[in-house]
Amino acid sequence: MSRSARRITAAVLASGALVAAAALPAVADGHGHGHDHGHGRGHAHSAVVLGKIQYNSPGRDFGSNRSLNGEWVTVTNTGRHSVNLRGWTLRDESHRTYRFDLRLPGRSSVRVHTGVGRDTRTDVYQDLRRYVWDNSDTATLRDANGHKVDSKSWGHRYGGRR
């Protein structure tokens, strides 16, 4: 297969992965929230996408670390090869920003929790003491060059339920 044919095939496959990811629900909290109302997919060549988002931690919001860690955003590498996320950012509409410093293996995910915790291969922590993801918000993932890779929106401003 020629080099240009491989590039076209890779672009088609990456586009298909992004379309498939757009069809996934944005929330897994069981409350009927979180229809994916993304502002559109940004970086068409990236295998890294936003997955499920738990923006309203289960139970009462007392601001405990457990409750803070009950809200999270999943970042998934849909490709076969690992991706260096060092310098990539995850940001909400209020410009609260988490900066990554990890390598995400192929076909794996990392869950970015709001509260304090010990980073592992599958879970990282923003070490914040306040909630980040509001009931109507947008999560935006940008690469180390500041290019938008993916975004997801939810809540009443975006046609979702409150």
mmCIF file of C-alpha atoms in Angstrom:
data_model
loop_
_atom_site.group_PDB
_atom_site.id
_atom_site.type_symbol
_atom_site.label_atom_id
_atom_site.label_comp_id
_atom_site.label_asym_id
_atom_site.label_seq_id
_atom_site.Cartn_x
_atom_site.Cartn_y
_atom_site.Cartn_z
ATOM 1 C CA MET A 1 0.000 0.000 0.000
ATOM 2 C CA SER A 2 1.395 3.420 -0.919
ATOM 3 C CA ARG A 3 2.220 6.024 1.693
ATOM 4 C CA SER A 4 -0.626 8.327 0.604
ATOM 5 C CA ALA A 5 -3.111 5.431 0.647
ATOM 6 C CA ARG A 6 -2.034 4.584 4.209
ATOM 7 C CA ARG A 7 -2.501 8.225 5.250
ATOM 8 C CA ILE A 8 -5.970 8.371 3.719
ATOM 9 C CA THR A 9 -6.911 5.075 5.370
ATOM 10 C CA ALA A 10 -5.627 6.338 8.738
ATOM 11 C CA ALA A 11 -7.609 9.579 8.366
ATOM 12 C CA VAL A 12 -10.793 7.679 7.513
ATOM 13 C CA LEU A 13 -10.329 5.340 10.488
ATOM 14 C CA ALA A 14 -9.645 8.258 12.861
ATOM 15 C CA SER A 15 -12.750 10.063 11.592
ATOM 16 C CA GLY A 16 -14.829 6.932 12.156
ATOM 17 C CA ALA A 17 -13.523 6.663 15.727
ATOM 18 C CA LEU A 18 -14.493 10.280 16.387
ATOM 19 C CA VAL A 19 -17.975 9.749 14.966
ATOM 20 C CA ALA A 20 -18.393 6.641 17.117
ATOM 21 C CA ALA A 21 -17.204 8.542 20.204
ATOM 22 C CA ALA A 22 -19.741 11.304 19.509
ATOM 23 C CA ALA A 23 -22.516 8.741 19.747
ATOM 24 C CA LEU A 24 -21.506 7.741 23.282
ATOM 25 C CA PRO A 25 -23.345 9.331 26.215
ATOM 26 C CA ALA A 26 -21.491 12.178 27.912
ATOM 27 C CA VAL A 27 -22.546 11.103 31.394
ATOM 28 C CA ALA A 28 -22.752 7.840 33.273
ATOM 29 C CA ASP A 29 -24.446 9.082 36.409
ATOM 30 C CA GLY A 30 -27.795 7.380 35.887
ATOM 31 C CA HIS A 31 -29.711 10.645 36.288
ATOM 32 C CA GLY A 32 -30.642 11.098 32.634
ATOM 33 C CA HIS A 33 -28.147 13.932 32.187
ATOM 34 C CA GLY A 34 -25.449 14.413 29.679
ATOM 35 C CA HIS A 35 -26.486 14.124 26.129
ATOM 36 C CA ASP A 36 -23.455 14.864 24.021
ATOM 37 C CA HIS A 37 -23.888 18.347 22.649
ATOM 38 C CA GLY A 38 -20.294 18.906 21.642
ATOM 39 C CA HIS A 39 -19.215 22.015 19.829
ATOM 40 C CA GLY A 40 -17.809 19.735 17.193
ATOM 41 C CA ARG A 41 -14.737 17.642 17.002
ATOM 42 C CA GLY A 42 -11.535 19.567 16.677
ATOM 43 C CA HIS A 43 -8.341 17.752 15.798
ATOM 44 C CA ALA A 44 -9.527 15.141 13.256
ATOM 45 C CA HIS A 45 -6.256 13.180 13.338
ATOM 46 C CA SER A 46 -6.191 12.534 17.069
ATOM 47 C CA ALA A 47 -7.125 9.155 18.446
ATOM 48 C CA VAL A 48 -7.583 10.802 21.861
ATOM 49 C CA VAL A 49 -11.166 11.775 22.686
ATOM 50 C CA LEU A 50 -13.296 12.698 25.655
ATOM 51 C CA GLY A 51 -15.300 9.756 26.957
ATOM 52 C CA LYS A 52 -17.856 9.620 29.727
ATOM 53 C CA ILE A 53 -18.231 12.644 31.983
ATOM 54 C CA GLN A 54 -19.655 12.578 35.506
ATOM 55 C CA TYR A 55 -20.373 16.244 36.115
ATOM 56 C CA ASN A 56 -22.715 15.902 39.073
ATOM 57 C CA SER A 57 -21.185 13.730 41.752
ATOM 58 C CA PRO A 58 -23.602 11.167 43.171
ATOM 59 C CA GLY A 59 -25.190 11.981 46.523
ATOM 60 C CA ARG A 60 -25.158 15.312 48.292
ATOM 61 C CA ASP A 61 -22.588 17.907 47.317
ATOM 62 C CA PHE A 62 -20.972 18.675 50.669
ATOM 63 C CA GLY A 63 -17.598 19.456 49.128
ATOM 64 C CA SER A 64 -15.908 16.457 50.740
ATOM 65 C CA ASN A 65 -12.950 15.005 48.886
ATOM 66 C CA ARG A 66 -14.984 11.863 48.193
ATOM 67 C CA SER A 67 -17.755 13.980 46.662
ATOM 68 C CA LEU A 68 -15.239 16.051 44.660
ATOM 69 C CA ASN A 69 -13.726 12.863 43.269
ATOM 70 C CA GLY A 70 -17.233 11.729 42.332
ATOM 71 C CA GLU A 71 -17.074 14.148 39.409
ATOM 72 C CA TRP A 72 -14.677 13.241 36.631
ATOM 73 C CA VAL A 73 -13.905 13.314 32.939
ATOM 74 C CA THR A 74 -12.631 10.302 31.021
ATOM 75 C CA VAL A 75 -9.986 10.792 28.334
ATOM 76 C CA THR A 76 -9.659 7.813 25.979
ATOM 77 C CA ASN A 77 -7.002 6.847 23.474
ATOM 78 C CA THR A 78 -8.915 4.959 20.770
ATOM 79 C CA GLY A 79 -5.749 4.239 18.792
ATOM 80 C CA ARG A 80 -3.310 1.344 18.973
ATOM 81 C CA HIS A 81 -0.262 3.431 19.887
ATOM 82 C CA SER A 82 0.412 5.326 23.096
ATOM 83 C CA VAL A 83 0.082 9.116 23.040
ATOM 84 C CA ASN A 84 2.203 11.491 25.115
ATOM 85 C CA LEU A 85 -0.291 13.839 26.802
ATOM 86 C CA ARG A 86 2.398 15.951 28.505
ATOM 87 C CA GLY A 87 1.294 19.577 28.155
ATOM 88 C CA TRP A 88 -2.250 18.707 27.021
ATOM 89 C CA THR A 89 -5.022 20.469 28.928
ATOM 90 C CA LEU A 90 -8.577 19.766 30.036
ATOM 91 C CA ARG A 91 -10.584 22.907 30.700
ATOM 92 C CA ASP A 92 -14.099 23.948 31.695
ATOM 93 C CA GLU A 93 -16.012 27.083 30.651
ATOM 94 C CA SER A 94 -14.747 28.971 33.725
ATOM 95 C CA HIS A 95 -11.170 28.371 32.527
ATOM 96 C CA ARG A 96 -10.310 25.942 35.330
ATOM 97 C CA THR A 97 -7.543 23.944 33.677
ATOM 98 C CA TYR A 98 -5.870 20.619 34.346
ATOM 99 C CA ARG A 99 -2.492 20.039 32.656
ATOM 100 C CA PHE A 100 -1.554 16.441 31.844
ATOM 101 C CA ASP A 101 1.862 14.906 32.472
ATOM 102 C CA LEU A 102 1.423 11.307 31.360
ATOM 103 C CA ARG A 103 1.598 8.877 28.471
ATOM 104 C CA LEU A 104 -1.750 7.255 27.611
ATOM 105 C CA PRO A 105 -1.332 3.724 26.236
ATOM 106 C CA GLY A 106 -3.240 2.653 23.142
ATOM 107 C CA ARG A 107 -6.853 1.579 23.649
ATOM 108 C CA SER A 108 -6.949 2.798 27.232
ATOM 109 C CA SER A 109 -8.517 5.553 29.301
ATOM 110 C CA VAL A 110 -7.624 7.782 32.195
ATOM 111 C CA ARG A 111 -10.216 9.316 34.500
ATOM 112 C CA VAL A 112 -9.484 12.887 35.630
ATOM 113 C CA HIS A 113 -11.014 13.421 39.090
ATOM 114 C CA THR A 114 -11.598 16.863 40.581
ATOM 115 C CA GLY A 115 -10.462 16.251 44.178
ATOM 116 C CA VAL A 116 -7.248 15.164 45.833
ATOM 117 C CA GLY A 117 -5.799 11.703 45.304
ATOM 118 C CA ARG A 118 -2.808 9.647 44.292
ATOM 119 C CA ASP A 119 -2.315 9.413 40.534
ATOM 120 C CA THR A 120 -2.332 5.933 39.018
ATOM 121 C CA ARG A 121 -2.272 4.538 35.489
ATOM 122 C CA THR A 122 -6.084 4.838 35.233
ATOM 123 C CA ASP A 123 -6.937 7.750 37.550
ATOM 124 C CA VAL A 124 -5.401 11.186 37.970
ATOM 125 C CA TYR A 125 -6.440 13.985 40.309
ATOM 126 C CA GLN A 126 -6.667 17.741 39.868
ATOM 127 C CA ASP A 127 -6.101 18.233 43.619
ATOM 128 C CA LEU A 128 -8.835 20.861 43.826
ATOM 129 C CA ARG A 129 -11.084 21.644 46.766
ATOM 130 C CA ARG A 130 -13.991 22.994 44.705
ATOM 131 C CA TYR A 131 -16.246 21.415 42.092
ATOM 132 C CA VAL A 132 -15.282 22.033 38.466
ATOM 133 C CA TRP A 133 -17.956 20.524 36.243
ATOM 134 C CA ASP A 134 -21.219 22.482 36.552
ATOM 135 C CA ASN A 135 -24.665 21.195 35.570
ATOM 136 C CA SER A 136 -24.327 23.161 32.326
ATOM 137 C CA ASP A 137 -20.737 23.276 31.120
ATOM 138 C CA THR A 138 -18.255 22.315 28.418
ATOM 139 C CA ALA A 139 -15.149 20.164 28.756
ATOM 140 C CA THR A 140 -12.456 21.018 26.215
ATOM 141 C CA LEU A 141 -9.368 18.921 25.546
ATOM 142 C CA ARG A 142 -6.412 20.662 23.872
ATOM 143 C CA ASP A 143 -3.080 19.260 22.763
ATOM 144 C CA ALA A 144 0.314 20.625 23.843
ATOM 145 C CA ASN A 145 0.185 23.173 20.995
ATOM 146 C CA GLY A 146 -3.169 24.519 22.187
ATOM 147 C CA HIS A 147 -5.188 22.956 19.342
ATOM 148 C CA LYS A 148 -8.662 21.778 20.268
ATOM 149 C CA VAL A 149 -8.764 17.992 20.130
ATOM 150 C CA ASP A 150 -12.287 17.384 21.457
ATOM 151 C CA SER A 151 -15.068 18.987 23.474
ATOM 152 C CA LYS A 152 -18.345 17.960 25.046
ATOM 153 C CA SER A 153 -21.127 20.158 26.381
ATOM 154 C CA TRP A 154 -24.140 19.360 28.529
ATOM 155 C CA GLY A 155 -26.956 21.039 30.433
ATOM 156 C CA HIS A 156 -29.786 23.418 29.682
ATOM 157 C CA ARG A 157 -27.676 25.859 27.618
ATOM 158 C CA TYR A 158 -26.917 23.027 25.227
ATOM 159 C CA GLY A 159 -30.342 21.403 24.957
ATOM 160 C CA GLY A 160 -29.818 18.823 27.706
ATOM 161 C CA ARG A 161 -31.917 18.364 30.794
ATOM 162 C CA ARG A 162 -31.161 20.246 33.977
#
